[in-house]
Coordinates of C-alpha atoms in Angstrom, one line a residue:
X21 CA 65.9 13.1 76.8
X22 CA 63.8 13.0 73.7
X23 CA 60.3 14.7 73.4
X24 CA 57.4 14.6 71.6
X25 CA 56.2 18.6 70.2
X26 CA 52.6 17.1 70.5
X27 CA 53.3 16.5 74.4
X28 CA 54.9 19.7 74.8
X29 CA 52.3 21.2 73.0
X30 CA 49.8 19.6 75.3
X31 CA 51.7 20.6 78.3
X32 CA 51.4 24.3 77.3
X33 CA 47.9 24.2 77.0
X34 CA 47.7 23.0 80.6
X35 CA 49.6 26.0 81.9
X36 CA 47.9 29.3 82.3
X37 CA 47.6 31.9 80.4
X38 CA 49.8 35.2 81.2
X39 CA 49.7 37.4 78.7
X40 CA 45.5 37.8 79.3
X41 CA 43.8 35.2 77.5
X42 CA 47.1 34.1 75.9
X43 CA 50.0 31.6 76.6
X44 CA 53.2 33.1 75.6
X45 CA 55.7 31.3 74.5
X46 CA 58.9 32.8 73.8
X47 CA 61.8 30.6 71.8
X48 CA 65.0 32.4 72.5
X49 CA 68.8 31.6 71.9
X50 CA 71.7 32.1 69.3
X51 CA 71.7 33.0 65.6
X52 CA 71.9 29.7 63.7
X53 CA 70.8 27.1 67.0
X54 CA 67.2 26.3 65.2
X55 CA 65.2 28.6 66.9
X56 CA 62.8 29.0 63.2
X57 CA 62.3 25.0 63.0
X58 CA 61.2 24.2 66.9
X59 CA 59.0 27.0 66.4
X60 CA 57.8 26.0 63.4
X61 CA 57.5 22.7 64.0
X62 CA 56.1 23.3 67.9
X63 CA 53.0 25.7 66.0
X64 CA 52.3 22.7 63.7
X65 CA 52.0 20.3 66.6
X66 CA 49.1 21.9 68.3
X67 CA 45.5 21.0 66.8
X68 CA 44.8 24.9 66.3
X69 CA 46.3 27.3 64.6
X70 CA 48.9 29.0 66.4
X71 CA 50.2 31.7 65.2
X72 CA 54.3 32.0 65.2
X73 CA 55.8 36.1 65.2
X74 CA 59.6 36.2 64.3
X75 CA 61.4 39.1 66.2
X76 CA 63.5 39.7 63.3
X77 CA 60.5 41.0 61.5
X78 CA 60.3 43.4 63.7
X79 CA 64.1 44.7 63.8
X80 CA 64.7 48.0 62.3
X81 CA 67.8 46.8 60.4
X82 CA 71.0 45.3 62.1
X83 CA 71.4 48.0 64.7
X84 CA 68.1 47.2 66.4
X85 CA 69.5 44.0 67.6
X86 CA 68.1 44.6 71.5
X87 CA 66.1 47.9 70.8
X88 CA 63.5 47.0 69.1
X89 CA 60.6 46.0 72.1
X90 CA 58.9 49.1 72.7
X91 CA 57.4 48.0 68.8
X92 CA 57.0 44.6 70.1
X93 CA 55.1 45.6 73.1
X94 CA 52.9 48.1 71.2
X95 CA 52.3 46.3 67.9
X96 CA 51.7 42.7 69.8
X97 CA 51.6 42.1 73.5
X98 CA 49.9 45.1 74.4
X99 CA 46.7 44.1 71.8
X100 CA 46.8 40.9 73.2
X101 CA 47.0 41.4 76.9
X102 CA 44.0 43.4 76.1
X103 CA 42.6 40.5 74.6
X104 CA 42.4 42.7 70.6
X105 CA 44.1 41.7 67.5
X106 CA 47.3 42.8 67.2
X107 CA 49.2 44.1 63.5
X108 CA 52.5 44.5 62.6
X109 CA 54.5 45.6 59.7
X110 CA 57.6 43.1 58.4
X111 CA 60.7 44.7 58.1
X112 CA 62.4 44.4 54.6
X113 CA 65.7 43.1 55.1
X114 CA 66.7 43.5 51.2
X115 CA 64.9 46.9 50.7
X116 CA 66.1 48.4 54.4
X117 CA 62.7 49.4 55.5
X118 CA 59.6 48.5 56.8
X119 CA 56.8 47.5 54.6
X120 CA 53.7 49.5 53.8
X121 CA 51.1 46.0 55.0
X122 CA 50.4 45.2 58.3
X123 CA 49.7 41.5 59.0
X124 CA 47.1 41.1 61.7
X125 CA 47.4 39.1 64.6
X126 CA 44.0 37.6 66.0
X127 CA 43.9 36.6 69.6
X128 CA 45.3 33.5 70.1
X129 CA 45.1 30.7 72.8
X130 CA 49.4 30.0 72.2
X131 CA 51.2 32.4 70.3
X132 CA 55.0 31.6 69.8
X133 CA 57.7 34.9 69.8
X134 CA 60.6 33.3 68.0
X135 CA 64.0 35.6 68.3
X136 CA 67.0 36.7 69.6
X137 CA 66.2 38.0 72.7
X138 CA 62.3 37.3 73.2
X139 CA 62.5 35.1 76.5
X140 CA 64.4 38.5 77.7
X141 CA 63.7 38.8 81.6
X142 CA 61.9 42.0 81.3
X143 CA 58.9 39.8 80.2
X144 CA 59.2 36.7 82.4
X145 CA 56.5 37.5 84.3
X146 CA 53.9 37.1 81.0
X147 CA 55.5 34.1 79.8
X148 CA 53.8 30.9 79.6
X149 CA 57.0 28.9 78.3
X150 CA 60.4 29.8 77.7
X151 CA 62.6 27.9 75.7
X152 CA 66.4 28.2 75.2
X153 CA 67.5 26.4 71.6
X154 CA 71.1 25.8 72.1
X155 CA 74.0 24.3 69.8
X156 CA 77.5 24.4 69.6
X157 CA 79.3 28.3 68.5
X158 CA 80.7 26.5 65.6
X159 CA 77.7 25.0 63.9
X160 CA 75.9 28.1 64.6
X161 CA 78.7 30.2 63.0
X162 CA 78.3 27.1 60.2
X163 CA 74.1 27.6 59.4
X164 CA 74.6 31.5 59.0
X165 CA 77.4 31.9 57.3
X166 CA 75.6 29.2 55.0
X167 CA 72.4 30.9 55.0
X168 CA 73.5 34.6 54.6
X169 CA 76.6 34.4 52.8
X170 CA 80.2 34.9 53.5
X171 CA 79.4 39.1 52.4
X172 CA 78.2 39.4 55.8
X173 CA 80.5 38.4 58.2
X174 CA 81.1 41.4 59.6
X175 CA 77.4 42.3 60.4
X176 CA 76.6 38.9 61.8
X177 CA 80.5 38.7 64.0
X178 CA 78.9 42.1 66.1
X179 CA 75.5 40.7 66.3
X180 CA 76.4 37.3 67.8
X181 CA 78.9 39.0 70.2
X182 CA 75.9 41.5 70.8
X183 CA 74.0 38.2 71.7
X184 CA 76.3 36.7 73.9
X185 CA 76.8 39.6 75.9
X186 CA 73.1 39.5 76.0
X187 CA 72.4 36.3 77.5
X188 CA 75.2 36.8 79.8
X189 CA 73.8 39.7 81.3
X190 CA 70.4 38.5 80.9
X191 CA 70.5 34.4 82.1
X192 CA 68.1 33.8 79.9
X193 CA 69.5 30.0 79.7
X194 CA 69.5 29.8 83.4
X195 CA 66.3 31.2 83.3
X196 CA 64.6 29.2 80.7
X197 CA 61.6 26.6 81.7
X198 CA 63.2 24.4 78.8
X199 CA 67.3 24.1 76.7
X200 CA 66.4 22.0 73.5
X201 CA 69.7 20.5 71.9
X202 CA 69.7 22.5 69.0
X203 CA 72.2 20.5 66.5
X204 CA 70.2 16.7 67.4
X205 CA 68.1 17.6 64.9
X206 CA 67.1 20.5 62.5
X207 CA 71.1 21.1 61.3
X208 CA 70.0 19.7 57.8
X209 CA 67.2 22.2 57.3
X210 CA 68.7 25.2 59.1
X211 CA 71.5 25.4 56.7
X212 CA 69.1 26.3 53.8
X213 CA 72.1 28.0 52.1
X214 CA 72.1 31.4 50.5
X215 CA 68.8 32.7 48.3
X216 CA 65.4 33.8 49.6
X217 CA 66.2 32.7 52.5
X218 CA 69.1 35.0 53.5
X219 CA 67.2 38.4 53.5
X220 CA 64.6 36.7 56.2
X221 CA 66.9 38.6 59.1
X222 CA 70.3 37.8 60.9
X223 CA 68.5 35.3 63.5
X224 CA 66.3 33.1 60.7
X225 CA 66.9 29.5 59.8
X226 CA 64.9 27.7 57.0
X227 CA 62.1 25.9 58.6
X228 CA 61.9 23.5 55.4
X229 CA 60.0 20.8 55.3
X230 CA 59.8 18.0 58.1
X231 CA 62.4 15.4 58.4
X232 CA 62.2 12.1 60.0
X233 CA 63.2 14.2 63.2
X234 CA 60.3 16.5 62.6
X235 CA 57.9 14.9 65.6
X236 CA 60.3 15.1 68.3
X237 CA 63.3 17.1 69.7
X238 CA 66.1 16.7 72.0
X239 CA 65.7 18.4 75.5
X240 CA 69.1 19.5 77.8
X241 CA 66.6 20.4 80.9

């Protein structure tokens, strides 16, 4: 079943807000699906700005896979639920440390978590929309070994069986209010190869710029 972002985007506005004034929506599922472009390109279909905050920006290096939500939930959620701005710090991924500015976080009407792990249960309850980006273990293993470089295997091998074991435990694609097919159609720009790109974070794919595919995506459930 194919789908339009601007229809989604539409039907999220509908929903109600859970996270106080904001809808939440958190885009979840393996390293290398195309988590980065639905986001991406979801954020671009609304006719406001909506403001997209990558988990992996958050990660305090590669051993902060899961542990890393208590700075989520006091950098970001806990502003907004409160209706105030939030601010958060990037992580660094080539220096190995967080940077010194803070990037601040107005409230928003949507605001899209993209990451590993952000449709987690523990935060069900506050989400507007979760989504589930899924593709094939192969192509996944394909886009980051393609983004990141061959150097990393061994980081990226423990993180996606860290993730696996994650969703397992977690159902977060049982869970999910939508699966989006992944491989139908960002697989072009995800594999952005190695550069700029591969310091983003173990879980980013190049969001370059739109294809033909760009105005609609492919939906499991």
């Amino acid at each position: 079943m194919v789908e339009s972002y601007a229809g989604l985007a539409a039907r999220i506005l509908k929903r109600p807000a859970r996270l106080g004034r904001t809808r939440l929506v958190a885009v979840d599922g393996p390293s290398g699906a195309g988590k980065t472009v639905f986001a991406s390109r979801l954020a671009a279909a609304f006719e406001v700005t909506v403001p997209v905050v990558h988990t992996d920006d958050l990660l305090d290096g590669w051993a902060d896979q899961f542990a890393f939500w208590p700075r989520l939930e006091e950098w970001i959620l806990a502003p907004l639920r409160a209706g105030q701005p939030a601010r958060y710090r990037r992580y660094d991924w080539t220096r190995g440390r967080f940077g010194q500015d803070w990037t601040v976080l107005p409230p928003a009407p949507v605001v899209i978590v993209e990451g590993v792990s952000s449709a987690r249960a523990a935060i069900a309850a506050e989400v507007t929309l979760a989504v589930f980006v899924s593709a094939p273990a192969r192509l996944c293993r394909d886009r980051t070994l393609a983004r990141d470089g061959a150097a990393l295997v061994p980081a990226l091998t423990a993180w996606r069986r860290g993730e696996r074991a994650h969703f397992a435990a977690d159902r977060t694609r049982e869970r999910a209010d939508l699966v989006v097919d992944g491989a139908a159609g960002p697989g072009r720009e995800s594999a952005a190869g190695p550069g700029r790109e591969s310091a983003a974070g173990p879980g980013r794919e190049s969001a370059a710029g739109p294809g033909r595919e760009s105005a609609a995506f492919r939906r499991i459930r």
